[in-house]
XYZ file of C-alpha atoms in Angstrom:
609
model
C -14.142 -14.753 2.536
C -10.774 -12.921 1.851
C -11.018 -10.582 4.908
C -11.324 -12.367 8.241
C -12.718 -9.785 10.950
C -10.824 -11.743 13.882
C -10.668 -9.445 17.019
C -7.130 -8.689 18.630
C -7.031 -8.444 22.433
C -4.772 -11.462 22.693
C -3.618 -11.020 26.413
C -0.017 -11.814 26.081
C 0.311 -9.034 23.665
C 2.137 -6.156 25.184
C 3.821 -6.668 28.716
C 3.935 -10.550 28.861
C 5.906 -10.303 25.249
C 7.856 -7.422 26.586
C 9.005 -8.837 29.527
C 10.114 -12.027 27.341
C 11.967 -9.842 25.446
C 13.871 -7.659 27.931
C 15.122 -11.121 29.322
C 16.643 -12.275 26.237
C 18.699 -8.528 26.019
C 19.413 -8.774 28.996
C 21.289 -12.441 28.439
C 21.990 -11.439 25.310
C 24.157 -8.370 26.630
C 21.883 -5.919 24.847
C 20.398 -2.433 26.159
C 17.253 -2.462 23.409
C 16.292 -3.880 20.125
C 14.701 -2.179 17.053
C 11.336 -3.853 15.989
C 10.227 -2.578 12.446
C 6.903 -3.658 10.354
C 9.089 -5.033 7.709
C 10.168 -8.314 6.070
C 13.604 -9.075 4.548
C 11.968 -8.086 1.123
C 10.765 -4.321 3.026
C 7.334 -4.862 1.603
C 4.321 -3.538 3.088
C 2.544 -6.607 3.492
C 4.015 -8.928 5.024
C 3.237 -12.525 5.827
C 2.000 -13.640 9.198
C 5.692 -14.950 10.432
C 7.053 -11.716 9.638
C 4.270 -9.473 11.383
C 6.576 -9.422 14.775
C 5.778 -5.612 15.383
C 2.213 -6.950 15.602
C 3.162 -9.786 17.833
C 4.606 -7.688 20.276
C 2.785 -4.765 20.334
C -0.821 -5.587 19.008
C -0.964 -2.418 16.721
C -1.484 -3.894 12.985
C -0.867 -0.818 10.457
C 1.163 -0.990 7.749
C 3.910 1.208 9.189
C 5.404 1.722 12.066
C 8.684 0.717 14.662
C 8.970 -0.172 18.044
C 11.977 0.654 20.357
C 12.271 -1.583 23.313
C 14.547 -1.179 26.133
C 15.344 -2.089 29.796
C 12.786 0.481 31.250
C 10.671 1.733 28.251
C 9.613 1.026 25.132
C 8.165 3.229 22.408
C 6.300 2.969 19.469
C 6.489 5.175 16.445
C 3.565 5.513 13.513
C 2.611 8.420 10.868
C -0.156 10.222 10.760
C -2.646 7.652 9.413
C -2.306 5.889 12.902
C -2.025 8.212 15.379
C -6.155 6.909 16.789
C -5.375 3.077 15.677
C -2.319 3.213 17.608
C -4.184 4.110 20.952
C -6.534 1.385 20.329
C -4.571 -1.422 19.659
C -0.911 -0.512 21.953
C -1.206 -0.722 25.550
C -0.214 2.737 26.392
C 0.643 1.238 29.970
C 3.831 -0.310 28.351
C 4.422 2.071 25.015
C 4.823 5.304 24.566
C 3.785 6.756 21.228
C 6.343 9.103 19.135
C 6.047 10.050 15.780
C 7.466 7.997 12.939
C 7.399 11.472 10.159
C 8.266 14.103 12.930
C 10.388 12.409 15.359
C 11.589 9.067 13.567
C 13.750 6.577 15.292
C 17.360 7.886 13.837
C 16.230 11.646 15.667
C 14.796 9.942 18.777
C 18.012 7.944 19.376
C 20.049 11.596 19.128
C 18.243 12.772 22.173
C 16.764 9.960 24.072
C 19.294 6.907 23.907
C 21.672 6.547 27.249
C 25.468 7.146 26.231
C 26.847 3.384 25.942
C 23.864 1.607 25.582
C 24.281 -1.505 22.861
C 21.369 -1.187 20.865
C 20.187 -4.155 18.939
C 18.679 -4.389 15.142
C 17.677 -7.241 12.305
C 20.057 -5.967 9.462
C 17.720 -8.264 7.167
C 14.756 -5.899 8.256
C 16.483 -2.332 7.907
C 17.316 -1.039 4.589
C 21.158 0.259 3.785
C 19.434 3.841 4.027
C 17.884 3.128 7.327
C 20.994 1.688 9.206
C 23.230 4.238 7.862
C 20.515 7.423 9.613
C 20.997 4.371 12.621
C 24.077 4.125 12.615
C 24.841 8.085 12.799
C 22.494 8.927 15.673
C 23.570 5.808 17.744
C 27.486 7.416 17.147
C 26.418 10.738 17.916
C 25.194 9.763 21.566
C 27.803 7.761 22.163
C 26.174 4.239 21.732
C 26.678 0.828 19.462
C 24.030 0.014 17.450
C 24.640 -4.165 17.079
C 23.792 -6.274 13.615
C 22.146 -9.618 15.470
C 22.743 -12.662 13.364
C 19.431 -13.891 14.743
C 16.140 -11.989 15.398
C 15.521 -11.960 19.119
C 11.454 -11.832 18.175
C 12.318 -15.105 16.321
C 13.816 -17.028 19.631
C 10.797 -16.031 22.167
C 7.554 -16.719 19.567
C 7.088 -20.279 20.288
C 4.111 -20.526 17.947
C 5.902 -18.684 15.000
C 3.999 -19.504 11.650
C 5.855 -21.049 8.959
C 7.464 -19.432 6.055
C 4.325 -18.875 3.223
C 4.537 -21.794 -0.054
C 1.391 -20.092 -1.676
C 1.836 -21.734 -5.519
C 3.582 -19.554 -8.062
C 1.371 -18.802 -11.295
C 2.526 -18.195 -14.574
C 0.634 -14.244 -15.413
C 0.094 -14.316 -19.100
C 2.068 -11.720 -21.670
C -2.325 -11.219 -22.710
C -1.793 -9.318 -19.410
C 1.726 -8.239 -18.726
C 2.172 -7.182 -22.054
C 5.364 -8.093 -22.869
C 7.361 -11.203 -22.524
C 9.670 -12.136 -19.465
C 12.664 -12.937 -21.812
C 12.322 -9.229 -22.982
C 12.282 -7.259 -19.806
C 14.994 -9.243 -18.580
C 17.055 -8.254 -21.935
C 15.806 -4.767 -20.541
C 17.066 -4.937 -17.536
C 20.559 -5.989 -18.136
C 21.329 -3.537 -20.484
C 20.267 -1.015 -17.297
C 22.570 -3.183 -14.959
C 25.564 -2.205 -17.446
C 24.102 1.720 -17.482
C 24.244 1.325 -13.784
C 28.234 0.471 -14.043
C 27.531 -2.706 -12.401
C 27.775 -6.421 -13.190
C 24.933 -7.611 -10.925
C 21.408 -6.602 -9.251
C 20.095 -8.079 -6.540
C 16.279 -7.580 -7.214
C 14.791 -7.656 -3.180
C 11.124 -6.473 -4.087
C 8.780 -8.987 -4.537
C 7.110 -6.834 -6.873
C 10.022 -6.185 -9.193
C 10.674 -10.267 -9.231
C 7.362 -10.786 -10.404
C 6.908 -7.882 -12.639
C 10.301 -9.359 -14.430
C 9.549 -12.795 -14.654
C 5.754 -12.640 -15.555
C 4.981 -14.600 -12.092
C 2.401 -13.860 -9.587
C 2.429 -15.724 -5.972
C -0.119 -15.748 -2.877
C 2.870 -15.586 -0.157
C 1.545 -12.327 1.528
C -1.839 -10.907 2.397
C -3.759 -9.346 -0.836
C -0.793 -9.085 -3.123
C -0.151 -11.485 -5.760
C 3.456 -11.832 -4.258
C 5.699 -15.071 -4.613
C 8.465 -14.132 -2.073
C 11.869 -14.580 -3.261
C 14.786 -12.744 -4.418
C 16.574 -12.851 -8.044
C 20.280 -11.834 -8.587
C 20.457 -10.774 -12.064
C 23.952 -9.869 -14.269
C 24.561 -8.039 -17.533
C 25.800 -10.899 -19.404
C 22.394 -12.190 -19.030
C 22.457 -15.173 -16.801
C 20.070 -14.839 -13.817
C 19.438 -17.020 -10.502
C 15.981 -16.476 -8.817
C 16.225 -17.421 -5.046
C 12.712 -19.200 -4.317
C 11.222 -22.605 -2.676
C 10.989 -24.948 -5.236
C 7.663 -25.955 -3.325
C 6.060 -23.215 -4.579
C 6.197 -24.254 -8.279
C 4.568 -26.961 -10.228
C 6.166 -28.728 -12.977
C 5.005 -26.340 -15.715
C 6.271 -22.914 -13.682
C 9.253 -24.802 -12.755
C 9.820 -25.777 -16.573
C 9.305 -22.033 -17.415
C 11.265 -20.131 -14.947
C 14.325 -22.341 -15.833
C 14.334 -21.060 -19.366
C 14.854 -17.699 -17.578
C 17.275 -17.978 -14.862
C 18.328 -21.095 -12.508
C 16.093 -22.028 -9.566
C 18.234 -21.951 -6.207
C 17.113 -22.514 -2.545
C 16.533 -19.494 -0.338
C 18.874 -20.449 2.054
C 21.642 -20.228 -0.924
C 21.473 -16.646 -0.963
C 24.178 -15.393 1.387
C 26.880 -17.703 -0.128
C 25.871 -16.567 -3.752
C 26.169 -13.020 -3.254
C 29.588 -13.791 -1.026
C 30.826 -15.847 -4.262
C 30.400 -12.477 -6.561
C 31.493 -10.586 -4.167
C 35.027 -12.317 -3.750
C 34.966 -12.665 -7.279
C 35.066 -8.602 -7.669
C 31.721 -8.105 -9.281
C 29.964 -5.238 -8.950
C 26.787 -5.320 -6.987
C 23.570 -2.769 -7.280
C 21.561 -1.943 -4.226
C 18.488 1.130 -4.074
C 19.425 1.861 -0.561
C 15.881 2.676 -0.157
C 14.543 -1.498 -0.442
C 17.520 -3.692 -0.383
C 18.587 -4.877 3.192
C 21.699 -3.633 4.859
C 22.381 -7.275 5.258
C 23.029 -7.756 1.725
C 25.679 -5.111 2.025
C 27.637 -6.197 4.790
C 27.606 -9.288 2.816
C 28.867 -7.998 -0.520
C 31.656 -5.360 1.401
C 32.977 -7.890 4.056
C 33.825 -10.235 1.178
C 35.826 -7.848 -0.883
C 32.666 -6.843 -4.043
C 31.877 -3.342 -4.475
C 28.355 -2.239 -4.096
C 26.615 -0.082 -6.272
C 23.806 2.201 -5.413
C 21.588 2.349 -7.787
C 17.377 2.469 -8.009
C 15.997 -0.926 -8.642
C 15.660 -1.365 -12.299
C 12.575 -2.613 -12.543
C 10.820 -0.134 -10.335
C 10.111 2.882 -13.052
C 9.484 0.078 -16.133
C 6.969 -1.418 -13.489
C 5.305 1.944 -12.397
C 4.432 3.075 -16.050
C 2.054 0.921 -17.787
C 2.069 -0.447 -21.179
C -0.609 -1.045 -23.779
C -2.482 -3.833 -22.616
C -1.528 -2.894 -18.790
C -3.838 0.070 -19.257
C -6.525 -1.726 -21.399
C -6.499 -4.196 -18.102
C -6.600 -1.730 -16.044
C -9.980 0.210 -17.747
C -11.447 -3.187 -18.140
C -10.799 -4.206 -14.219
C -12.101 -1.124 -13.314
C -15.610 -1.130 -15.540
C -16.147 -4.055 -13.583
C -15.629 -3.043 -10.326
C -17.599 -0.274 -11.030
C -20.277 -2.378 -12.045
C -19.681 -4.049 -8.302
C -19.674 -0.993 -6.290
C -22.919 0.513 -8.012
C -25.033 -2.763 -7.096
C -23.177 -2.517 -3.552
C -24.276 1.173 -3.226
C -27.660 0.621 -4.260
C -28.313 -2.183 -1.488
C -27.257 -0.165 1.286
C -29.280 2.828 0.249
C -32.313 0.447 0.193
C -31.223 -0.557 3.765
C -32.793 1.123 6.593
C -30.383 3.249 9.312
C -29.557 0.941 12.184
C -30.005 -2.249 10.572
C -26.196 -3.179 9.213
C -23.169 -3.013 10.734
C -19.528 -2.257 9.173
C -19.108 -6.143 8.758
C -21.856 -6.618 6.635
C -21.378 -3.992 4.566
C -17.688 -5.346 3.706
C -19.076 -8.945 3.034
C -22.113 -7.613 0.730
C -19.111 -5.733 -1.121
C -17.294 -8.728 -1.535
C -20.195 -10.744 -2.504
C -20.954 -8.368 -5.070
C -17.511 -8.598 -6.722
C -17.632 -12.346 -6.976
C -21.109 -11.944 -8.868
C -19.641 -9.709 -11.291
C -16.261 -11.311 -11.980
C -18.560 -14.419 -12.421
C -20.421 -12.927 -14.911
C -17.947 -11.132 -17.055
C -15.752 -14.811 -16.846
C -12.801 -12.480 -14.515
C -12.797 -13.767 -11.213
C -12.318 -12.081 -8.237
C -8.611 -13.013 -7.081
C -8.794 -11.284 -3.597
C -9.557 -7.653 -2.204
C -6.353 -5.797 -2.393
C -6.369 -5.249 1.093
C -8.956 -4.900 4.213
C -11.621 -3.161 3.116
C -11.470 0.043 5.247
C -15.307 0.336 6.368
C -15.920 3.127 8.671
C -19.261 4.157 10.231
C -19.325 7.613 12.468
C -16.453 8.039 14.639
C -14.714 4.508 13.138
C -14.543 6.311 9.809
C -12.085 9.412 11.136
C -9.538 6.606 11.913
C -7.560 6.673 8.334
C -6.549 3.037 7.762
C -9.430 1.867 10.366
C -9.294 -2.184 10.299
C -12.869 -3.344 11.183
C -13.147 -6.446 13.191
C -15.963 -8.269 15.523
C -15.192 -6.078 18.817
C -14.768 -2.671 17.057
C -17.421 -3.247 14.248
C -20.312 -0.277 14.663
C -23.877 -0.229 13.239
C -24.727 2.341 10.724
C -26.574 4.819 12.529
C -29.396 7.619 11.658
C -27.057 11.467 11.177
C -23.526 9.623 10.545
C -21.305 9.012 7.342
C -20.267 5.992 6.318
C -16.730 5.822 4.703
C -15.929 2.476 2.409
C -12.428 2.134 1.098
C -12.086 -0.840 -0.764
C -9.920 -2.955 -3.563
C -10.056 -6.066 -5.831
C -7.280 -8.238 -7.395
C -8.295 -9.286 -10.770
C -5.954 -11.051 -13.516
C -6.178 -7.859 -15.659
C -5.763 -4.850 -12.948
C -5.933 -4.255 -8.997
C -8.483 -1.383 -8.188
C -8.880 1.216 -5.395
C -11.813 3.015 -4.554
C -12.700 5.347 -1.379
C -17.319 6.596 -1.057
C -18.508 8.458 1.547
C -21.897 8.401 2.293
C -24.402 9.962 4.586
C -26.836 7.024 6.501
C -29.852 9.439 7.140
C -29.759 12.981 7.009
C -26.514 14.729 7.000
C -25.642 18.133 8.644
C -24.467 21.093 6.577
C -21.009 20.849 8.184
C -20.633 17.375 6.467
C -22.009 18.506 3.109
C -19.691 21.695 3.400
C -16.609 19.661 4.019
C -17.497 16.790 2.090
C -17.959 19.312 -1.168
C -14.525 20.898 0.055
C -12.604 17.071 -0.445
C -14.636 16.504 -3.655
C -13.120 20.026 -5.115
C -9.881 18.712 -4.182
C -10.219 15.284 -5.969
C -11.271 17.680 -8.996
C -8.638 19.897 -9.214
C -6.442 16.689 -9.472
C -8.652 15.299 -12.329
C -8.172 18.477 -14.095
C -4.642 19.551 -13.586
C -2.671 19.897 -16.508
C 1.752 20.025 -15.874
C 4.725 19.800 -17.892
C 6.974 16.288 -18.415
C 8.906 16.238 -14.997
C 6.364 16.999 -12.262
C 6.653 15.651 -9.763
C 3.572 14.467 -7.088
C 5.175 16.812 -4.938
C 4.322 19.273 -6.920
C 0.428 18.995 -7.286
C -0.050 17.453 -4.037
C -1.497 21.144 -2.614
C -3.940 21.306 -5.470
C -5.828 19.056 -3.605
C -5.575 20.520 -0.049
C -6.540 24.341 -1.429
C -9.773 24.659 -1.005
C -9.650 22.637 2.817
C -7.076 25.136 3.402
C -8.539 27.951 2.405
C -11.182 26.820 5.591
C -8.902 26.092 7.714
C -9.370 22.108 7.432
C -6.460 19.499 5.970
C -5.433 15.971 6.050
C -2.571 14.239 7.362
C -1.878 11.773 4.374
C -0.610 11.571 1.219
C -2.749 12.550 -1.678
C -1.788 9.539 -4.179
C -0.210 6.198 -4.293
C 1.014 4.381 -7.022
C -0.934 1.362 -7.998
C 0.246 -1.874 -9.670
C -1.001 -4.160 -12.514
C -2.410 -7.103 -10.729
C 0.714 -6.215 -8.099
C 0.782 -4.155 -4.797
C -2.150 -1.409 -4.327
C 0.860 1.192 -3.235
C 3.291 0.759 -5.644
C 6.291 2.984 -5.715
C 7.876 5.305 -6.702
C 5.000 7.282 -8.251
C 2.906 9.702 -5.191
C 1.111 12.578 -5.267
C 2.279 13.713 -1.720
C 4.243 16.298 0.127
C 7.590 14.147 -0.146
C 6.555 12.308 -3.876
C 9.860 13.197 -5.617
C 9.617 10.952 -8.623
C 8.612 12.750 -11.903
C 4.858 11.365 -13.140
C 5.809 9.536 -16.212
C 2.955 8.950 -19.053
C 1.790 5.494 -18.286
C 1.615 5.374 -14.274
C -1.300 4.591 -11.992
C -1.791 6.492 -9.205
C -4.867 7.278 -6.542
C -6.522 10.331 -6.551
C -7.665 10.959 -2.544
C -8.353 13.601 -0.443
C -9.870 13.803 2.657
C -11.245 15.384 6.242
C -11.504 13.313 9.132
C -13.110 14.587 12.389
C -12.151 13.159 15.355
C -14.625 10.901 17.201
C -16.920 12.337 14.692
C -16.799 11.460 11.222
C -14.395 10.684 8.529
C -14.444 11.922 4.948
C -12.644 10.318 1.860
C -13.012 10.262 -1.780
C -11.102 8.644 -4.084
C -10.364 7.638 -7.882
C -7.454 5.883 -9.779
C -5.907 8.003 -12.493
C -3.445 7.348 -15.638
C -0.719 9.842 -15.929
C -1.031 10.879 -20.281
C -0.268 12.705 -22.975
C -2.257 15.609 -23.613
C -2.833 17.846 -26.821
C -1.064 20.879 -26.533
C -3.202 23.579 -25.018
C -4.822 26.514 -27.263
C -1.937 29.404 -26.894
C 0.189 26.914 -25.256
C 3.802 26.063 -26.801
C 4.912 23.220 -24.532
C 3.708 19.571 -24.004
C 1.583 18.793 -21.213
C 0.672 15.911 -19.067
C -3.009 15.166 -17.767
C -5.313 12.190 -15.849
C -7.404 10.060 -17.027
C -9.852 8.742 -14.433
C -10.249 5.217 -14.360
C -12.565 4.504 -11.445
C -16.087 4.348 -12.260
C -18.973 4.951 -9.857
C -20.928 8.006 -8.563
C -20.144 10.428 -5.591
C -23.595 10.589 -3.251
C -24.963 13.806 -4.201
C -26.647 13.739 -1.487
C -23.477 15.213 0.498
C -22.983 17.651 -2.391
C -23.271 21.211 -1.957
C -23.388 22.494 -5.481
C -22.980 26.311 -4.402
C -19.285 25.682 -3.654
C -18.285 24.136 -6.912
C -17.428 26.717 -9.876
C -18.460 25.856 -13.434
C -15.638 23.825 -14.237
C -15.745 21.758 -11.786
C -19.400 21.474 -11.953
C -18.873 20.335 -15.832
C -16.366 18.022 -14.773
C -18.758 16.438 -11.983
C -21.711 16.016 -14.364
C -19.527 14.676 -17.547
C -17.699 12.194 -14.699
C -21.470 10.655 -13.928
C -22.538 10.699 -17.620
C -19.447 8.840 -18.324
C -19.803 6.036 -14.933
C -23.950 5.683 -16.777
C -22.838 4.973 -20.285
C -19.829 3.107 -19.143
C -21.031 0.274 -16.545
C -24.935 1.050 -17.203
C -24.730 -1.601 -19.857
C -23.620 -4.338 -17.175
C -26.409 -3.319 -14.906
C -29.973 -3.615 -15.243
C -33.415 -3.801 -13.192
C -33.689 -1.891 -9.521
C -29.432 -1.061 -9.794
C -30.135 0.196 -13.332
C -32.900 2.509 -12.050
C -30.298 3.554 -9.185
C -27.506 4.505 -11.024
C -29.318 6.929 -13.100
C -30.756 8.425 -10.472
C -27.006 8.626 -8.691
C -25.364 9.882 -11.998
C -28.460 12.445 -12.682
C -26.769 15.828 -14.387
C -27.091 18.575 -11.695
C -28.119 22.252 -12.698
């Protein structure tokens, strides 16, 4: 299986771990240390050995910080967290603050003691973050202290290793275009930048550029590693040689030479004393990698990764991945759906429900000769109260039977060779009340208006983010996450810089992937989520109109549960839009289904009057 369900409740999480850590500040001459959920590479996921936010706290989301000093500790996490957080933290020893509303760099401004020596990882803070640091720890009067070595390193006796998941070679069939190109790309960007070197820090952008794919962290097809890449074309790529076999080995020395991890530092010192020019994005590269290229007399240059946009929007065969990927997971998710409506209320829990799910994506990436490469992350499966927690990670102690009167949300994901997917059902198990239809409808004419919107080249997500939230608004209702992530090819599930969100500031650019997902979520109640992957394209000019537009194209493919519909609320449009969305999902992954899921999908995608 690719999710494991393990419970946490490991009883020296929290106070013993604290207490080892307050003893090595205190002989360490420190007054607190900084604890983020990030690696050197800032990634999302991150592999077990770099989880220490987990390790000491017991809260596993995807974001969050921990502040630990002499006498208190705190914990901060967005919105998406704010129930997990309770769960998994002993509030005994943390207190929670907000990560969006009261992030570390304004906590520090009004609750760190004048003098203290506060301690941080500069591999695990971007230049960004330890400049906001930085000024708040000034501003009070404190020190905030680069540490040569983590302190969570020195006290976690059974550390895991660093990951040597195998490197794979990802074929231009799939990428599209050849490594040797994008690098030619990417140089000539270097020079734009009016710099002589990048250091390429994302994981993502390393194997976007050199056509490789990796199993080093949890769900992405990541090889860790970092690349240091010039104008003049001559590249290093900073990676175990244990991860490659003699054929990826061959290949990525055509490209660039093959140097140990460990040579970083003294490589980037070397071009630094050398006078090159160095590009950073402040927003991914450690502030390590700064010091490193200042104190040795190089000049750094801030600049966006290169490879981040070029990544984010798609090319040809990208996209034809991509609608192939998703056909089949379509496929997956109808003969999924149609089980657990033949299932009676009470009999499953959330766990089976993820493992059926999985089983039924192996089946159909074994017969469409695509295998299933992994889920793209933990298959969020929420029953009743579970499914109001946003990013709700089920395991063996919190895992809840599908009861008679609840919804059940399922947000799940596949890695396959030719596109990662993302897909978010609710569904009622019994008979729903008319609160849930009403507010289910409400998120569902949301998701529409998305799917319909029409904008000129240069909007941004920010700007179509409350198309969504209208009609919840206009009740009174909202939700406290972001609207739409990017989404790689065969890469990372969020994928910057491309959201549809309060703070998405990039421009949607023809050719990008993003998810299309509103929501409710009532707490200890219920949770409601729907959501689709979209393609940012083209679109003929309007009747009347005299500019260009931009549009969506949906590429998820299987059918809301009409029975949570409440077909009074939608207008016309979005009625039409409903009813040609299901005729499409029938003629589109009808033809890999057949028998009793046949049957069910034409019921599911029926037109309604």
């Amino acid at each position: 299986m690719f999710q494991s369900f393990d419970s946490a409740g490991d009883p020296t999480v929290g106070k013993p771990r604290v207490a080892l850590l307050r003893q090595w500040l205190k002989e360490n001459g420190l007054d607190g240390f900084v604890v983020p959920r990030a690696d050197e590479h800032q990634g999302e996921y991150v592999p077990p050995r770099s989880n220490r936010l987990r390790w000491l706290t017991g809260f596993s989301g995807s974001a969050g910080v921990a502040i630990v000093l002499a006498r208190s500790a705190y914990i901060f996490v967005d919105g998406r967290y704010t129930l997990q957080v309770r769960d998994e933290v002993d509030l005994d020893i943390f207190t929670v603050e907000s990560l969006i509303d009261n992030p570390p760099s304004v906590w520090i401004k009004e609750s760190l003691p004048k003098g203290a020596r506060l301690g941080i990882d500069p591999w695990l803070h971007t230049m960004g973050e330890v400049k906001a640091l930085t000024t708040a720890t000034e501003k009070v009067g404190a020190v905030l202290v680069p540490l040569a070595r983590n302190p969570i390193d020195a006290i976690w006796e059974d550390q895991p290793d660093a990951p040597l998941a195998p490197v794979e070679i990802h074929p231009e069939a799939f990428a599209g275009e050849l490594a040797k190109d994008k690098l030619k790309r990417l140089a000539a960007a270097i020079e734009n930048d009016g710099a002589t070197h990048v250091i390429l820090t994302d994981p993502s952008s390393l194997a976007w550029a050199f056509n490789i794919r990796g199993g080093d962290v949890p769900h992405t097809p990541l090889a860790l590693g970092f690349a240091i890449l010039s104008a003049d074309g001559s590249h290093a790529v900073f990676m175990d040689k244990r991860k490659l076999g003699r054929t990826e080995e061959a290949y990525l020395t055509q490209l660039a030479d093959i140097k140990a991890p460990s040579k970083l530092d003294d490589a980037v010192a070397a071009l630094a004393k050398s006078g090159a020019k160095i590009a950073l994005d402040p927003v991914l590269a450690a502030d390590r990698l700064r010091a490193l290229i200042e104190d040795n007399g190089g000049t750094v240059v801030q600049a966006p990764d290169p490879a981040r946009l070029p990544r984010a929007t798609k090319n040809a065969q990208e996209i034809a991945g991509s609608r192939a990927a998703h056909r089949r997971d379509g496929a997956a998710v109808a003969k999924l759906l149609c089980w657990l409506d033949r299932q009676n209320p009470g009999s499953l829990d959330e766990i089976a429900v993820v493992t059926k799910l999985e089983e039924c994506r192996r089946q159909t990436g074994e017969e469409t000769q695509m295998p299933l490469r992994d889920v793209s992350f933990d298959t969020i499966s929420g029953a009743g109260a579970n499914g109001a927690i946003m990013h709700y990670r089920v395991s063996k102690a919190t895992s809840r039977v599908l009861a008679e009167g609840e919804l059940f949300l399922l947000d799940s994901g596949a890695q396959y060779q030719d596109g990662t997917t993302d897909i978010t059902r609710t569904m009622p198990v019994g008979k729903p009340s008319e609160e849930m239809r009403e507010r289910f409808t409400l998120v569902l004419k949301g998701m529409i208006a998305i799917s319909l919107a029409r904008f000129p080249a240069g909007t941004r997500g920010a700007d179509i983010d409350a198309l969504a939230r209208i009609a919840l608004w206009k009740n009174g209702l909202d939700y406290a996450h972001g609207t739409g992530h990017g989404v790689g090819s065969y890469l990372a599930v969020h994928e910057g810089p491309q959201r549809i969100a309060k703070t998405g500031m990039e421009k949607l650019l023809a050719g990008m992937i993003l998810s299309n997902e509103p929501g409710y979520y009532k707490e200890g109640h219920y949770g409601i989520r729907l959501e689709n992957l979209i393609l940012v394209t083209p679109t003929a000019e309007l009747p009347g109109g005299d500019i260009a537009m931009h549009g969506f194209e949906t590429l998820t493919l299987a059918p809301f549960d009409q029975r949570l519909l409440r077909a009074d609320l939608l207008t016309r449009e979005e009625l039409d839009w409903l009813n040609a969305y299901h005729a499409r999902v029938l003629a589109e992954i009808g033809p890999m289904l057949d028998g009793e899921t046949l049957a069910w999908l034409e019921k599911a995608t029926a037109q309604i009057a």
